[in-house]
mmCIF file of C-alpha atoms in Angstrom:
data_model
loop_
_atom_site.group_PDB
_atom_site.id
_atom_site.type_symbol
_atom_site.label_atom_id
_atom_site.label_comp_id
_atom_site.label_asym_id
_atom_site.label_seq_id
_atom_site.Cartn_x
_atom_site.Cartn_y
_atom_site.Cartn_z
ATOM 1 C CA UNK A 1171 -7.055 -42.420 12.954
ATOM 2 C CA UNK A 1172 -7.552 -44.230 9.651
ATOM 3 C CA UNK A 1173 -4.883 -46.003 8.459
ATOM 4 C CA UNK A 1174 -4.586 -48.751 5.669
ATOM 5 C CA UNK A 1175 -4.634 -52.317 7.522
ATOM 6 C CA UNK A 1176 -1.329 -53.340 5.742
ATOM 7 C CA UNK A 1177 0.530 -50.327 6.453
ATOM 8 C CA UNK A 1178 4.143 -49.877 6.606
ATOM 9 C CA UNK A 1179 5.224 -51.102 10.355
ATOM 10 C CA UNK A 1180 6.552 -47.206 10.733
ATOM 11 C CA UNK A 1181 3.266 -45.913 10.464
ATOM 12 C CA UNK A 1182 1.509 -48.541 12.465
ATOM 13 C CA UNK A 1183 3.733 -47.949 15.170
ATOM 14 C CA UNK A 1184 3.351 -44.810 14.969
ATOM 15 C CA UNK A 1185 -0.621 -44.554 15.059
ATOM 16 C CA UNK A 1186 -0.544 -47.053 17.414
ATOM 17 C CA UNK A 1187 1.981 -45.321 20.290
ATOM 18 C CA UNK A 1188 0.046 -41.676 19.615
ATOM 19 C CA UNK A 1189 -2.942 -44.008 20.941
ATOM 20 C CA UNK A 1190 -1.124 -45.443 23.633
ATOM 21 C CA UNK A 1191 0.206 -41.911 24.290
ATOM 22 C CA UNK A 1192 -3.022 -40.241 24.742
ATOM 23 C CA UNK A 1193 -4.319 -42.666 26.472
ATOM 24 C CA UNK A 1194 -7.271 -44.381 24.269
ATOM 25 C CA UNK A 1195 -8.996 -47.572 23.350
ATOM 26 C CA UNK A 1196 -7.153 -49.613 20.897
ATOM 27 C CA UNK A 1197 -9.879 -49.107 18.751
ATOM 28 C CA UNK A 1198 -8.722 -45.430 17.766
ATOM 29 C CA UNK A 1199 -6.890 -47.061 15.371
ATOM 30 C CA UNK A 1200 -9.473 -48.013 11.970
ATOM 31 C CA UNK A 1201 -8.229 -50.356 9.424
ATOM 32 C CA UNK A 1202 -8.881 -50.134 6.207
ATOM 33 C CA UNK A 1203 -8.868 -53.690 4.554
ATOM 34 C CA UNK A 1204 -9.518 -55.135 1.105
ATOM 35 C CA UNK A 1205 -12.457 -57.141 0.831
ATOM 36 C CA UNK A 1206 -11.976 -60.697 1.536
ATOM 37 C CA UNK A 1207 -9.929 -63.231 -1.631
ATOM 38 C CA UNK A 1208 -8.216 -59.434 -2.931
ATOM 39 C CA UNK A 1209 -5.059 -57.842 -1.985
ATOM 40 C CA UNK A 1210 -6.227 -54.028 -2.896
ATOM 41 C CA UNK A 1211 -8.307 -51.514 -1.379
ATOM 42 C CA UNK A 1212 -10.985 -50.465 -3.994
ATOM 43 C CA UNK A 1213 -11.264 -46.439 -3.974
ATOM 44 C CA UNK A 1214 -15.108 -46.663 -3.365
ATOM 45 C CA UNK A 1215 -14.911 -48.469 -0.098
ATOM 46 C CA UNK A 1216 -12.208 -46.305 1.231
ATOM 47 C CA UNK A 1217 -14.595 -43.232 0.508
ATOM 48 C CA UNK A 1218 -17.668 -45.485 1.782
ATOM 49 C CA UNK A 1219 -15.787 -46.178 5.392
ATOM 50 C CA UNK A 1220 -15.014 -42.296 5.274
ATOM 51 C CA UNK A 1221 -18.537 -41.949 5.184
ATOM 52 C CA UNK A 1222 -19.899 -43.899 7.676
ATOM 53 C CA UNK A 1223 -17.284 -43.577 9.889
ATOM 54 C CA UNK A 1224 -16.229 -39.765 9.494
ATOM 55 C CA UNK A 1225 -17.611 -37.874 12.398
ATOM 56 C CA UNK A 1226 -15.312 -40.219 14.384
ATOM 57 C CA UNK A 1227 -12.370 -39.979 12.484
ATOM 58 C CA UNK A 1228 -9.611 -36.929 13.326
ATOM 59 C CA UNK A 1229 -7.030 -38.071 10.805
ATOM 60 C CA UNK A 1230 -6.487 -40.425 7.701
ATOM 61 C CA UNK A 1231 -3.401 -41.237 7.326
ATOM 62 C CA UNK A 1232 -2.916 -43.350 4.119
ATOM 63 C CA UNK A 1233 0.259 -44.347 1.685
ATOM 64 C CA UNK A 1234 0.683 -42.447 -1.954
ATOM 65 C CA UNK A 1235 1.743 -46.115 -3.128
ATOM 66 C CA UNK A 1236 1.222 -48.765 -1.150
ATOM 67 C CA UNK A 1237 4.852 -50.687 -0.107
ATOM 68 C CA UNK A 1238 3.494 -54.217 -0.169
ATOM 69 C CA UNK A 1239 0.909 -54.683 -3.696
ATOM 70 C CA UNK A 1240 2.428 -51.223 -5.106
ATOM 71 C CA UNK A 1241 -1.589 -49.787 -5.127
ATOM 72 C CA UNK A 1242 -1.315 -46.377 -5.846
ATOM 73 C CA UNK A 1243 -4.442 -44.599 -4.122
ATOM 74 C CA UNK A 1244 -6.215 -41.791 -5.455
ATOM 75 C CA UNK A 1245 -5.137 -38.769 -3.200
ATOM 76 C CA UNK A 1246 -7.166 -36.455 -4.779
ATOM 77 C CA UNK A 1247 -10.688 -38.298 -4.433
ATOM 78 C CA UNK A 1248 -9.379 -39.662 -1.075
ATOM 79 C CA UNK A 1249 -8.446 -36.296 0.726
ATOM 80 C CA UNK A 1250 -11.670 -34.358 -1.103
ATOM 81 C CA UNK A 1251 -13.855 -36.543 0.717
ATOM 82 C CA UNK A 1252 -12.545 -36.985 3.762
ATOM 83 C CA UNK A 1253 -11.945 -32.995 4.164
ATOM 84 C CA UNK A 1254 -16.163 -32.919 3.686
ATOM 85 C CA UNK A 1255 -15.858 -35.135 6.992
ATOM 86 C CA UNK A 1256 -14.105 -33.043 8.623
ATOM 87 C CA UNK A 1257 -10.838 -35.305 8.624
ATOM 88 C CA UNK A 1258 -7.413 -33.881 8.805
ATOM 89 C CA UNK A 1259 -5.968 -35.897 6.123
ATOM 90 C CA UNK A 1260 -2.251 -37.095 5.581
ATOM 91 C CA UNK A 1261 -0.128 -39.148 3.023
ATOM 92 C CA UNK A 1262 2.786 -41.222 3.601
ATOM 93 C CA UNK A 1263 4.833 -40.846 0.135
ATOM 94 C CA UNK A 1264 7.795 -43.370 1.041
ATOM 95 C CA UNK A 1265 7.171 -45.198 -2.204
ATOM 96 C CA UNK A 1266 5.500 -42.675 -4.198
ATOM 97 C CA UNK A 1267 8.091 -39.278 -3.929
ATOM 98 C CA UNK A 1268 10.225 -39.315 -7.431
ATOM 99 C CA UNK A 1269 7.830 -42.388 -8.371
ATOM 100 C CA UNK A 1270 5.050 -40.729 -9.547
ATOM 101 C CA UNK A 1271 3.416 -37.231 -9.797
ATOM 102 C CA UNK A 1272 1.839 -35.647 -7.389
ATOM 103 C CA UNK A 1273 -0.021 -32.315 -6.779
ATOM 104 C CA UNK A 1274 0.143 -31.678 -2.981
ATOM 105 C CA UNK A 1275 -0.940 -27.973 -2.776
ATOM 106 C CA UNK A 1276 -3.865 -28.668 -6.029
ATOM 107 C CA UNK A 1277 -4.953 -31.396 -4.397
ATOM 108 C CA UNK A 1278 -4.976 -29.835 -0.539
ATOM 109 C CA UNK A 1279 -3.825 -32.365 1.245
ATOM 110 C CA UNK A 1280 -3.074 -31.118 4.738
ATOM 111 C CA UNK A 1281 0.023 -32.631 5.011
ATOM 112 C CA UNK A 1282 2.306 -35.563 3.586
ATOM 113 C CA UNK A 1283 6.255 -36.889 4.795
ATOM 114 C CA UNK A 1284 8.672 -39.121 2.528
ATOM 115 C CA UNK A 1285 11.946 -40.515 2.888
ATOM 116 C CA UNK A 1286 14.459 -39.757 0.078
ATOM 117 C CA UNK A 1287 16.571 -43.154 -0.118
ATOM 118 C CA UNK A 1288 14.458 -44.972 -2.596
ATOM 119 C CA UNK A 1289 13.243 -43.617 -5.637
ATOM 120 C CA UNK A 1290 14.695 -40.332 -4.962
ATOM 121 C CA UNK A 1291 18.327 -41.944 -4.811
ATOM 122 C CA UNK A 1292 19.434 -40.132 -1.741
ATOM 123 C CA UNK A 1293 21.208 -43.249 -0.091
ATOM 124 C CA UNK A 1294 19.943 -45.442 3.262
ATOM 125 C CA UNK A 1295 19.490 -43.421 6.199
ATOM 126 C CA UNK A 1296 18.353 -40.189 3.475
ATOM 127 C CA UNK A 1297 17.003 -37.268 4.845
ATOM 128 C CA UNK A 1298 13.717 -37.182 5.125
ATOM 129 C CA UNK A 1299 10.654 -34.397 3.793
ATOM 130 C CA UNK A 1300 7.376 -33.073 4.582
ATOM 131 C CA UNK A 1301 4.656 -30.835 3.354
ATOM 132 C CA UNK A 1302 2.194 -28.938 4.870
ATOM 133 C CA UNK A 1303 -0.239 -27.022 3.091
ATOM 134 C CA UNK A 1304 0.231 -23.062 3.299
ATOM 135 C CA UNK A 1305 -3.260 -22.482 4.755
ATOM 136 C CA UNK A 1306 -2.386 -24.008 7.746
ATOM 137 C CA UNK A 1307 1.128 -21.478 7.847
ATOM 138 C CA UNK A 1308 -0.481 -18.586 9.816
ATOM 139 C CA UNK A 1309 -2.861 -20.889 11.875
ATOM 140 C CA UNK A 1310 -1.823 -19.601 15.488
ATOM 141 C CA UNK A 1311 -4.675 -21.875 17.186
ATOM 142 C CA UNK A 1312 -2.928 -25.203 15.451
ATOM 143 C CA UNK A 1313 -0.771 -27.008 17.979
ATOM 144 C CA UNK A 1314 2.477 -28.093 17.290
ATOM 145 C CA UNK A 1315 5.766 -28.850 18.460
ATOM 146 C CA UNK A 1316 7.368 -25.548 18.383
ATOM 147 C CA UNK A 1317 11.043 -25.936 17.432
ATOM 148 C CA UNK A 1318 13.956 -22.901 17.777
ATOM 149 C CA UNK A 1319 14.624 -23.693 13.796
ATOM 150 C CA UNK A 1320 11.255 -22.905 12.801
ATOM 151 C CA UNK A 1321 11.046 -19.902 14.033
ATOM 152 C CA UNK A 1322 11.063 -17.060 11.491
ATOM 153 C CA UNK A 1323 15.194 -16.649 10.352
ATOM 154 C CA UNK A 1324 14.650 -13.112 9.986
ATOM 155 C CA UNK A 1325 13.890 -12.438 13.723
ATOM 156 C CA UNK A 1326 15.555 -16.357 15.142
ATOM 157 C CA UNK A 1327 18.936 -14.826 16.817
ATOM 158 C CA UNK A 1328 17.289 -12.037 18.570
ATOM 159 C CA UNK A 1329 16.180 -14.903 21.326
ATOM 160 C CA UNK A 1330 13.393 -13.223 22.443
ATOM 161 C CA UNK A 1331 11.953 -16.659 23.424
ATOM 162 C CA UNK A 1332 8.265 -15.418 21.048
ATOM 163 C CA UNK A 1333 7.510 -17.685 18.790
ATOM 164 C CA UNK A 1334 6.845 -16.484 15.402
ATOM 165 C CA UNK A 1335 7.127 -19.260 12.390
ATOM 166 C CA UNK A 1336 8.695 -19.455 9.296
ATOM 167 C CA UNK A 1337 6.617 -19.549 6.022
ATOM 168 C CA UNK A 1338 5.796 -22.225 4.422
ATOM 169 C CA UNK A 1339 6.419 -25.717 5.823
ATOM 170 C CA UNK A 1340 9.492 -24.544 7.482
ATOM 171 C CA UNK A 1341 7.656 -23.539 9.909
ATOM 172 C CA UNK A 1342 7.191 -26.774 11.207
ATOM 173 C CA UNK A 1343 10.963 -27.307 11.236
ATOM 174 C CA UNK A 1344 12.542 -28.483 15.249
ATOM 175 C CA UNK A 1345 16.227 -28.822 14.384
ATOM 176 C CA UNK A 1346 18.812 -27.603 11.657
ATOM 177 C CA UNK A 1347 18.828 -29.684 8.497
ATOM 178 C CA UNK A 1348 21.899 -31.888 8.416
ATOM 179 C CA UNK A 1349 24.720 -31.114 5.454
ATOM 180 C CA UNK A 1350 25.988 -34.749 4.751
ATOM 181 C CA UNK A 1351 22.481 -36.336 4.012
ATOM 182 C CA UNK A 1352 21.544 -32.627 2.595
ATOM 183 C CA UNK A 1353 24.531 -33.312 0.103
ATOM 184 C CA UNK A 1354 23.741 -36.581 -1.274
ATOM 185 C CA UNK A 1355 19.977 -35.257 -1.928
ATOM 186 C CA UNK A 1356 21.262 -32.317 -3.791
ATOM 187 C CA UNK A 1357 23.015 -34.735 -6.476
ATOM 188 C CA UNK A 1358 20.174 -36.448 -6.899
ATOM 189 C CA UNK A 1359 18.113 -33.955 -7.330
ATOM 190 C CA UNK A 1360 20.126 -32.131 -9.952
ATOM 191 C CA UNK A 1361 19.950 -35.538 -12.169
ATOM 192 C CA UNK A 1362 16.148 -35.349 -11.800
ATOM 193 C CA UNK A 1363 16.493 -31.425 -13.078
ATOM 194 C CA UNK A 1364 18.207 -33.059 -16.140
ATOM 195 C CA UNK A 1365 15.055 -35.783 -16.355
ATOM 196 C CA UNK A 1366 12.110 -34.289 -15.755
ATOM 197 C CA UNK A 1367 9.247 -36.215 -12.994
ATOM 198 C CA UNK A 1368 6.733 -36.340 -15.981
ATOM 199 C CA UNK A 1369 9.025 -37.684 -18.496
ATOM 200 C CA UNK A 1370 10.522 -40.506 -16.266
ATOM 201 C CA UNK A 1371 6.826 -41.308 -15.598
ATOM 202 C CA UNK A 1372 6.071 -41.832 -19.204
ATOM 203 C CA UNK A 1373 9.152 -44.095 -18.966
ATOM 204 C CA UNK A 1374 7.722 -45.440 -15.881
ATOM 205 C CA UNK A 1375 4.346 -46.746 -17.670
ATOM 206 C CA UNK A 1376 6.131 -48.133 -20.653
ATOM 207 C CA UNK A 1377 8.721 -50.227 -18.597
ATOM 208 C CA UNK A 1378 6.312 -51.269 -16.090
ATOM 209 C CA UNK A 1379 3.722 -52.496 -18.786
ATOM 210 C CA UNK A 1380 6.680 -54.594 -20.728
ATOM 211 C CA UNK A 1381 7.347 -56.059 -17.381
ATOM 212 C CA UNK A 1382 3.621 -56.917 -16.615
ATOM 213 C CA UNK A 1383 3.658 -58.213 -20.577
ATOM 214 C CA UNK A 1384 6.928 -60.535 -20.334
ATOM 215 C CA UNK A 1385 5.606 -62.242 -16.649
ATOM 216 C CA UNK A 1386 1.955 -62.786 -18.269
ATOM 217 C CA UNK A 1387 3.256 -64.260 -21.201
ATOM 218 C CA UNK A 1388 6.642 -66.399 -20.154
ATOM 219 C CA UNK A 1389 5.508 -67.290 -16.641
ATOM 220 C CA UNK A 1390 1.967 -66.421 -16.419
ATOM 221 C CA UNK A 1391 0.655 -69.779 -14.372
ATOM 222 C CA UNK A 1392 3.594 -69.293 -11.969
ATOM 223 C CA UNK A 1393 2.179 -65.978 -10.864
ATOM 224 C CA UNK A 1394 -0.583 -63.522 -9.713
ATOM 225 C CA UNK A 1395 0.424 -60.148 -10.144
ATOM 226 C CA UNK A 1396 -1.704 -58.534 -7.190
ATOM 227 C CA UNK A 1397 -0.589 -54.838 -8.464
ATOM 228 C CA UNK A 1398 -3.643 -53.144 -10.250
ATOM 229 C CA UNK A 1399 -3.446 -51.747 -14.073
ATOM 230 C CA UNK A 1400 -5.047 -48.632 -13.542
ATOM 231 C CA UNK A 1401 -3.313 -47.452 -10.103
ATOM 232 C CA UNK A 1402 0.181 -48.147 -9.849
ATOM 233 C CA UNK A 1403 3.623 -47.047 -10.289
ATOM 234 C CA UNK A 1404 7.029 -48.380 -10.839
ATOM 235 C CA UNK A 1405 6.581 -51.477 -8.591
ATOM 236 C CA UNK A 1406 4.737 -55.039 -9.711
ATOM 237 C CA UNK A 1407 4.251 -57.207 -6.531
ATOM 238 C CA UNK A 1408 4.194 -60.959 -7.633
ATOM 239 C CA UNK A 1409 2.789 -63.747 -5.258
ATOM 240 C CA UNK A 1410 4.062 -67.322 -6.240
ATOM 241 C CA UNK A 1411 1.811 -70.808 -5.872
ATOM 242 C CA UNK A 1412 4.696 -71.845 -3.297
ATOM 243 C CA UNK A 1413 7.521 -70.413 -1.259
ATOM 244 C CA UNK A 1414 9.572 -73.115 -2.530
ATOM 245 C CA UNK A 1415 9.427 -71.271 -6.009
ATOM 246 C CA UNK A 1416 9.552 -68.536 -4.247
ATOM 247 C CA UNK A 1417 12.806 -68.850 -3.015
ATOM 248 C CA UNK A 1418 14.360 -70.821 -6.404
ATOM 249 C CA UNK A 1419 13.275 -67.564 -7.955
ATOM 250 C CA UNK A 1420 14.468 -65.016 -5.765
ATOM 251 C CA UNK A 1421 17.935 -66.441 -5.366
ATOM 252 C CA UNK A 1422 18.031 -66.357 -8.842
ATOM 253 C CA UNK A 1423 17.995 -63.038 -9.064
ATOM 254 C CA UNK A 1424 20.311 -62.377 -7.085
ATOM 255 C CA UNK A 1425 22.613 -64.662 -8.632
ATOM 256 C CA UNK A 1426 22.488 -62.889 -11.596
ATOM 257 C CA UNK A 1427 22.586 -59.434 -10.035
ATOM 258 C CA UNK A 1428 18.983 -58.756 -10.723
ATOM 259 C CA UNK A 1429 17.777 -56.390 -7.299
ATOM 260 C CA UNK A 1430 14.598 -56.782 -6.237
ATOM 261 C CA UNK A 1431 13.120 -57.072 -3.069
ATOM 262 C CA UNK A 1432 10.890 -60.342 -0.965
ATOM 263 C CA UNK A 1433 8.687 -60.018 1.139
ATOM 264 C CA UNK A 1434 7.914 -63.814 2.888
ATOM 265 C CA UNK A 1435 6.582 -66.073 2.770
ATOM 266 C CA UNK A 1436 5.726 -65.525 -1.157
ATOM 267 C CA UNK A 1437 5.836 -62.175 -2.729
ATOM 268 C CA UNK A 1438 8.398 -60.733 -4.691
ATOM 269 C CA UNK A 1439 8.420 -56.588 -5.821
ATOM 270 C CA UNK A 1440 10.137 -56.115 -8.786
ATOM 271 C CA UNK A 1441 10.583 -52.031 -9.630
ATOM 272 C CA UNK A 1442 12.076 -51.112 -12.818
ATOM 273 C CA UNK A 1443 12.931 -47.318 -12.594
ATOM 274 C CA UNK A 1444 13.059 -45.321 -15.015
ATOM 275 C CA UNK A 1445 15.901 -43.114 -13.917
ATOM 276 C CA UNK A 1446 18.541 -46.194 -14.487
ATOM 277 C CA UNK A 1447 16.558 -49.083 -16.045
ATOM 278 C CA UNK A 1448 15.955 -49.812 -19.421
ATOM 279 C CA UNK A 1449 13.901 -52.562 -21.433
ATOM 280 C CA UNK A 1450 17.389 -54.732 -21.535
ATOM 281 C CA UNK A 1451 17.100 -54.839 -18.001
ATOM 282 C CA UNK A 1452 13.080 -55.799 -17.846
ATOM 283 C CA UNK A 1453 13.940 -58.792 -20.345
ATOM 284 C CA UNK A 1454 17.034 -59.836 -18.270
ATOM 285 C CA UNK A 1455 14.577 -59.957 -14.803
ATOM 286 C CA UNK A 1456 12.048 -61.873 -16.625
ATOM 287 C CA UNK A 1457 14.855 -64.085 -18.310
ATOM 288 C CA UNK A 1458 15.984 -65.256 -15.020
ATOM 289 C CA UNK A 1459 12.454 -65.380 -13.907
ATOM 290 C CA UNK A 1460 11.500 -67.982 -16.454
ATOM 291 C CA UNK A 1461 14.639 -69.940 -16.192
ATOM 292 C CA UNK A 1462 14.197 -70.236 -12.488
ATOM 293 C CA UNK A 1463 10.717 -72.057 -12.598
ATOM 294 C CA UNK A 1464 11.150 -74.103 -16.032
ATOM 295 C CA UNK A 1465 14.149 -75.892 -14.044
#
């Protein structure tokens, strides 16, 4: 299983106990890292380990946008040429659902799973989603955990204990979706009928870049932004010279009511979103920002 080597803890554990699980070397797991002095992974040696490595590999399992540098990958490249492996292939979309756009079904990505409670506003502890691509619906020779909910509605209280799924990614269903999380999701979804994925994004790239502007020029030599240009969305991960700074800066923020988000010993993500943001709010951050490390 290919996984990035920074990966969220969730899906490391998760790789890691399937491993345990079933009983193989620790070295199922591959690790994708960034090549020594950067924080990224560069598409081409992602699709160059695919290469070299596929005939080995069952599943890659990477992140839409990465949680720590806010990389974006390219699923579309990514999935095309790991599929001409013969890799199942994956996407963890924590960070990237109601962040970005995305094109599961053009892009035929066998499956992807995202949590709801961050840019899709659904609250902490969110009910969760998952896709799975339709050509893998009527596949009867796919295992799977087989689940009393998934089973077809139009034949599910005749309890005739024969499987037969439901369409779609229902199928794939084991329990009854719960109405209180289900509830909270519905009103955000509505607000995102009102603001449409593709016109929040052109938001997104506006606010982002004025963010990326105001850091470089206020407190460029207090910085390194390690979130690329071309691949990102919402989120700018900074990395400061010293967790001293680090921490004046940070509790800054938080004085003044500015949420973001550290990870130690020196990084700070700052993600303006464009559902609730605006420019104000990007000058205020940087404001702070710049007041924090001048004194």
């Amino acid at each position: 299983v290919l996984i990035e080597g920074k990966a969220f803890p969730s899906d490391h554990y998760a790789v890691e106990s399937q491993i345990r699980w079933h009983e193989l070397p620790a070295n199922a797991m591959l690790l994708a890292e960034p090549r020594p002095g950067e924080h990224t992974l560069r598409t081409n040696d992602i699709l160059d380990l695919i290469a070299r490595e596929g005939a080995s590999i069952a599943v890659v399992m990477l992140s839409g946008v990465q949680y720590y540098t806010g990389q974006a990958f390219e699923i579309a490249r990514i999935t095309a040429a790991a599929q001409a492996s013969g890799c199942v292939v994956g996407w963890d979309l924590a960070h990237a659902a109601g962040n970005v756009p995305l094109h599961l079904h053009d892009w035929n990505v066998d499956f992807a799973c995202w949590c709801t409670y961050k840019y899709m506003n659904s609250g902490p502890g969110g009910i969760a989603g998952f896709f799975v691509h339709e050509r893998h619906t009527d596949n009867s020779d796919l295992r799977r955990l087989l689940g009393w909910w998934s089973h077809d509605q139009r034949t599910r209280f005749d309890m005739t204990n024969e499987f037969v799924p439901s369409p779609g990614a229902a199928g794939f269903e084991l329990s009854n979706t719960p109405i209180l999380t289900s509830a909270a999701l519905l009103g955000a979804l509505q607000v995102f009928e009102l603001a449409p994925l593709q016109r929040l994004h052109q938001k997104s790239v506006l606010l982002t870049t004025y963010l990326e502007h105001l850091l470089l020029a206020r407190v460029g030599s207090h910085i390194q932004i390690i979130t690329p240009q071309k691949h990102r969305g919402a989120q700018l991960s900074l990395l400061f010279a010293s967790e001293h700074v680090f921490t004046r800066v940070f509790d800054a923020l938080t004085r003044a009511g500015v949420v973001c988000d550290e990870r130690k010993p020196n990084c700070i993500r700052i993600a303006p979103v464009p559902l609730y943001n605006s420019f104000s709010d990007v000058w205020q951050c940087v404001d702070t920002i710049y007041s924090a490390v001048a004194h």
